[in-house]
Amino acid sequence: GEDVEQSLFLSVREGDSSVINCTYTDSSSTYLYWYKQEPGAGLQLLTYIFSNMDMKQDQRLTVLLNKKDKHLSLRIADTQTGDSAIYFCADFGDSSYKLIFGSGTRLLVRP
Amino acid sequence: DAGVIQSPRHEVTEMGQEVTLRCKPISGHNSLFWYRQTMMRGLELLIYFNNNVPIDDSGMPEDRFSAKMPNASFSTLKIQPSEPRDSAVYFCASRSQGAGNEKLFFGSGTQLSVL
């Protein structure tokens, strides 16, 4: 079955860029997603990328997709303390409805 | 829209008791999902409904778990009897299937503690 993997932890200084990485095993997804989870809250859809795109930029967020290597990344420019959260990548694998989530990367932004 | 609404936010119960979690999906969404989140297993899909019909319940841990969706605006997840290992955050999510980009929207979750 589909497997989505992420590193568990990332610590950056406020104002620096953060890069969160994700690898997946199934390449049939039409879209790939990034979700953000703040403490005590649900998952909030942050951004997504269509599978035939290499890059998508949305304000401070840049998503890069390397389909050959099955690698997805999320870059947050000018990281702020409010960006501290857990970030999940997700895709549908070979399913039309079952969104498979990575284990999440906990981002800590130091002042 | 108020988003996906779950209740209660927190539930503390004793082992053996029945627990009922509730969810109101976003109006107009025709697909509903129940996920469970734990430190050990991450996010697991428990059950998926489409047009109020359960399509995939392969993630339901065992017979103690049951879910219903009597209409398009309400779903329940019931655990009877509850056990300490059921302690987790349970999320409900909904989306509009067939609309193109299949964005999934989550509720705030129910933090369940079984003592």
Tab-separated table of C-alpha atoms in Angstrom:
chain	number	residue	atom	x	y	z
A	1	GLY	CA	0.000	0.000	0.000
A	2	GLU	CA	0.853	3.663	-0.153
A	3	ASP	CA	3.468	4.899	2.275
A	4	VAL	CA	4.149	8.549	3.014
A	5	GLU	CA	7.230	9.418	5.039
A	6	GLN	CA	8.421	12.591	6.705
A	7	SER	CA	11.173	13.579	9.085
A	8	LEU	CA	9.821	14.032	12.593
A	9	PHE	CA	11.298	17.294	13.734
A	10	LEU	CA	12.663	20.592	12.418
A	11	SER	CA	13.914	23.566	14.380
A	12	VAL	CA	14.618	26.942	12.756
A	13	ARG	CA	15.268	30.478	13.896
A	14	GLU	CA	12.599	33.101	13.379
A	15	GLY	CA	13.073	34.830	10.024
A	16	ASP	CA	14.874	31.885	8.428
A	17	SER	CA	13.365	29.614	5.793
A	18	SER	CA	11.983	26.212	6.727
A	19	VAL	CA	11.977	23.251	4.385
A	20	ILE	CA	9.857	20.243	5.263
A	21	ASN	CA	10.342	17.138	3.165
A	22	CYS	CA	8.107	14.227	2.284
A	23	THR	CA	8.479	11.092	0.196
A	24	TYR	CA	5.695	8.903	-1.106
A	25	THR	CA	5.549	5.537	-2.795
A	26	ASP	CA	2.531	5.753	-5.075
A	27	SER	CA	2.645	8.124	-8.017
A	28	SER	CA	-0.971	7.958	-9.144
A	29	SER	CA	-2.182	10.823	-6.980
A	30	THR	CA	-3.728	13.729	-8.867
A	31	TYR	CA	-3.078	16.137	-6.030
A	32	LEU	CA	-0.690	16.179	-3.092
A	33	TYR	CA	-1.469	18.153	0.022
A	34	TRP	CA	0.108	19.893	2.968
A	35	TYR	CA	-1.859	20.201	6.179
A	36	LYS	CA	-0.975	22.150	9.328
A	37	GLN	CA	-2.005	21.128	12.834
A	38	GLU	CA	-1.654	23.559	15.703
A	39	PRO	CA	-1.794	22.275	19.297
A	40	GLY	CA	-5.255	21.119	20.287
A	41	ALA	CA	-6.682	21.788	16.857
A	42	GLY	CA	-7.700	19.862	13.799
A	43	LEU	CA	-5.823	19.661	10.535
A	44	GLN	CA	-5.999	22.756	8.397
A	45	LEU	CA	-5.429	22.496	4.651
A	46	LEU	CA	-2.425	24.692	3.975
A	47	THR	CA	-1.775	24.215	0.290
A	48	TYR	CA	-1.774	21.589	-2.425
A	49	ILE	CA	-0.154	20.923	-5.770
A	50	PHE	CA	-1.465	19.296	-8.898
A	51	SER	CA	0.646	16.305	-9.857
A	52	ASN	CA	1.583	17.687	-13.283
A	53	MET	CA	3.162	20.764	-11.694
A	54	ASP	CA	6.718	21.069	-10.440
A	55	MET	CA	6.217	24.081	-8.256
A	56	LYS	CA	3.486	26.146	-6.689
A	57	GLN	CA	3.944	29.380	-4.797
A	58	ASP	CA	1.394	30.802	-2.407
A	59	GLN	CA	2.631	33.879	-0.508
A	60	ARG	CA	5.297	32.591	1.915
A	61	LEU	CA	4.738	28.983	0.918
A	62	THR	CA	6.479	27.177	-1.936
A	63	VAL	CA	5.674	23.596	-2.801
A	64	LEU	CA	8.108	21.621	-4.905
A	65	LEU	CA	7.237	18.298	-6.474
A	66	ASN	CA	9.767	15.889	-7.961
A	67	LYS	CA	7.684	13.103	-9.442
A	68	LYS	CA	10.689	11.113	-10.595
A	69	ASP	CA	12.018	10.856	-7.058
A	70	LYS	CA	8.516	10.895	-5.497
A	71	HIS	CA	9.577	13.760	-3.315
A	72	LEU	CA	7.468	16.653	-2.093
A	73	SER	CA	8.688	19.624	-0.109
A	74	LEU	CA	7.179	22.643	1.603
A	75	ARG	CA	9.254	25.760	1.994
A	76	ILE	CA	8.120	28.467	4.388
A	77	ALA	CA	9.881	31.776	3.828
A	78	ASP	CA	10.497	34.183	6.703
A	79	THR	CA	9.315	31.643	9.263
A	80	GLN	CA	7.411	33.143	12.188
A	81	THR	CA	6.718	31.801	15.677
A	82	GLY	CA	3.094	31.360	14.608
A	83	ASP	CA	4.269	28.793	12.084
A	84	SER	CA	5.217	26.426	14.913
A	85	ALA	CA	2.985	23.409	14.377
A	86	ILE	CA	2.950	19.900	12.962
A	87	TYR	CA	2.933	19.699	9.177
A	88	PHE	CA	1.524	16.697	7.359
A	89	CYS	CA	1.901	15.777	3.725
A	90	ALA	CA	-0.821	13.614	2.248
A	91	ASP	CA	-1.897	12.014	-0.952
A	92	PHE	CA	-4.526	9.592	-2.162
A	93	GLY	CA	-2.172	6.904	-3.372
A	94	ASP	CA	-4.116	4.581	-5.630
A	95	SER	CA	-7.412	5.365	-3.919
A	96	SER	CA	-9.972	7.956	-4.983
A	97	TYR	CA	-11.000	8.723	-1.414
A	98	LYS	CA	-8.495	7.437	1.162
A	99	LEU	CA	-6.115	10.267	2.006
A	100	ILE	CA	-2.874	8.807	3.376
A	101	PHE	CA	-0.975	11.028	5.783
A	102	GLY	CA	2.660	11.095	6.675
A	103	SER	CA	3.651	10.928	10.321
A	104	GLY	CA	3.953	14.694	10.505
A	105	THR	CA	6.935	17.020	10.972
A	106	ARG	CA	6.960	19.097	14.120
A	107	LEU	CA	8.298	22.559	13.287
A	108	LEU	CA	9.687	24.597	16.159
A	109	VAL	CA	10.473	28.241	15.454
A	110	ARG	CA	12.958	29.755	17.912
A	111	PRO	CA	12.830	33.503	18.604
B	1	ASP	CA	-19.994	28.087	6.779
B	2	ALA	CA	-19.008	27.030	10.299
B	3	GLY	CA	-16.848	24.192	9.050
B	4	VAL	CA	-16.971	20.621	10.310
B	5	ILE	CA	-18.393	20.608	13.825
B	6	GLN	CA	-17.547	17.891	16.318
B	7	SER	CA	-18.796	17.289	19.825
B	8	PRO	CA	-17.801	16.900	22.518
B	9	ARG	CA	-14.335	18.495	22.387
B	10	HIS	CA	-13.203	16.412	25.317
B	11	GLU	CA	-14.557	13.185	26.744
B	12	VAL	CA	-13.295	11.409	29.826
B	13	THR	CA	-14.899	8.105	30.652
B	14	GLU	CA	-14.262	4.906	32.508
B	15	MET	CA	-13.388	1.618	30.903
B	16	GLY	CA	-16.491	-0.297	29.876
B	17	GLN	CA	-18.662	2.756	29.315
B	18	GLU	CA	-20.267	3.621	26.010
B	19	VAL	CA	-18.887	6.641	24.179
B	20	THR	CA	-20.630	8.503	21.357
B	21	LEU	CA	-18.827	11.067	19.255
B	22	ARG	CA	-20.774	13.391	16.981
B	23	CYS	CA	-20.049	15.167	13.738
B	24	LYS	CA	-21.813	17.667	11.533
B	25	PRO	CA	-20.127	17.920	8.123
B	26	ILE	CA	-19.948	21.018	5.989
B	27	SER	CA	-23.264	21.646	4.282
B	28	GLY	CA	-23.259	20.317	0.732
B	29	HIS	CA	-20.406	17.876	1.282
B	30	ASN	CA	-21.311	14.337	0.293
B	31	SER	CA	-18.366	12.443	1.791
B	32	LEU	CA	-17.559	12.029	5.460
B	33	PHE	CA	-14.556	10.451	7.147
B	34	TRP	CA	-13.682	9.445	10.691
B	35	TYR	CA	-9.967	9.465	11.537
B	36	ARG	CA	-8.159	8.561	14.732
B	37	GLN	CA	-4.887	10.174	15.756
B	38	THR	CA	-2.429	8.668	18.225
B	39	MET	CA	1.251	9.221	18.864
B	40	MET	CA	2.073	5.642	18.001
B	41	ARG	CA	0.023	5.191	14.833
B	42	GLY	CA	-0.446	8.719	13.537
B	43	LEU	CA	-3.611	9.420	11.558
B	44	GLU	CA	-5.675	6.356	10.693
B	45	LEU	CA	-8.811	6.303	8.584
B	46	LEU	CA	-11.523	4.445	10.475
B	47	ILE	CA	-14.496	4.696	8.126
B	48	TYR	CA	-15.619	6.544	5.007
B	49	PHE	CA	-19.186	7.424	4.019
B	50	ASN	CA	-20.311	8.598	0.611
B	51	ASN	CA	-23.859	9.924	0.256
B	52	ASN	CA	-24.580	8.617	3.781
B	53	VAL	CA	-23.573	5.054	2.859
B	54	PRO	CA	-20.553	3.400	4.501
B	55	ILE	CA	-18.129	2.582	1.695
B	56	ASP	CA	-14.993	1.522	3.529
B	57	ASP	CA	-14.968	0.487	7.183
B	58	SER	CA	-11.805	-1.582	6.981
B	59	GLY	CA	-10.080	0.749	9.411
B	60	MET	CA	-12.563	0.194	12.228
B	61	PRO	CA	-10.454	-1.552	14.881
B	62	GLU	CA	-12.990	-4.103	16.071
B	63	ASP	CA	-16.642	-4.767	16.680
B	64	ARG	CA	-16.690	-2.408	19.630
B	65	PHE	CA	-16.591	0.442	17.122
B	66	SER	CA	-19.604	1.406	15.033
B	67	ALA	CA	-20.472	4.436	12.941
B	68	LYS	CA	-23.691	5.731	11.469
B	69	MET	CA	-24.747	8.491	9.147
B	70	PRO	CA	-28.544	8.744	9.306
B	71	ASN	CA	-28.615	11.839	7.106
B	72	ALA	CA	-26.336	14.153	5.179
B	73	SER	CA	-25.791	16.490	8.102
B	74	PHE	CA	-24.985	14.147	10.968
B	75	SER	CA	-22.768	11.215	11.837
B	76	THR	CA	-21.867	9.357	15.009
B	77	LEU	CA	-18.986	7.145	16.030
B	78	LYS	CA	-19.755	4.869	18.931
B	79	ILE	CA	-17.430	2.788	21.071
B	80	GLN	CA	-19.061	0.172	23.283
B	81	PRO	CA	-17.526	-0.900	25.574
B	82	SER	CA	-14.642	1.542	25.663
B	83	GLU	CA	-11.121	0.513	26.653
B	84	PRO	CA	-8.057	2.542	27.713
B	85	ARG	CA	-6.346	1.799	24.397
B	86	ASP	CA	-9.134	3.692	22.643
B	87	SER	CA	-7.764	6.914	24.106
B	88	ALA	CA	-6.933	9.163	21.159
B	89	VAL	CA	-8.087	12.210	19.250
B	90	TYR	CA	-10.914	11.387	16.885
B	91	PHE	CA	-11.382	13.616	13.868
B	92	CYS	CA	-14.287	13.922	11.513
B	93	ALA	CA	-13.642	15.311	8.032
B	94	SER	CA	-15.793	16.024	5.017
B	95	ARG	CA	-15.409	16.925	1.375
B	96	SER	CA	-17.391	17.324	-1.798
B	97	GLN	CA	-16.479	14.282	-3.846
B	98	GLY	CA	-16.406	14.701	-7.583
B	99	ALA	CA	-15.872	18.448	-7.430
B	100	GLY	CA	-12.383	18.318	-8.908
B	101	ASN	CA	-9.803	19.065	-6.265
B	102	GLU	CA	-10.713	16.733	-3.439
B	103	LYS	CA	-9.995	18.989	-0.501
B	104	LEU	CA	-10.661	17.409	2.865
B	105	PHE	CA	-11.786	19.646	5.725
B	106	PHE	CA	-11.325	18.566	9.317
B	107	GLY	CA	-13.188	19.293	12.508
B	108	SER	CA	-11.392	20.275	15.687
B	109	GLY	CA	-11.510	16.731	16.995
B	110	THR	CA	-12.678	14.972	20.143
B	111	GLN	CA	-10.002	14.183	22.700
B	112	LEU	CA	-11.076	10.880	24.255
B	113	SER	CA	-9.566	9.599	27.471
B	114	VAL	CA	-10.655	6.187	28.744
B	115	LEU	CA	-9.529	5.545	32.301
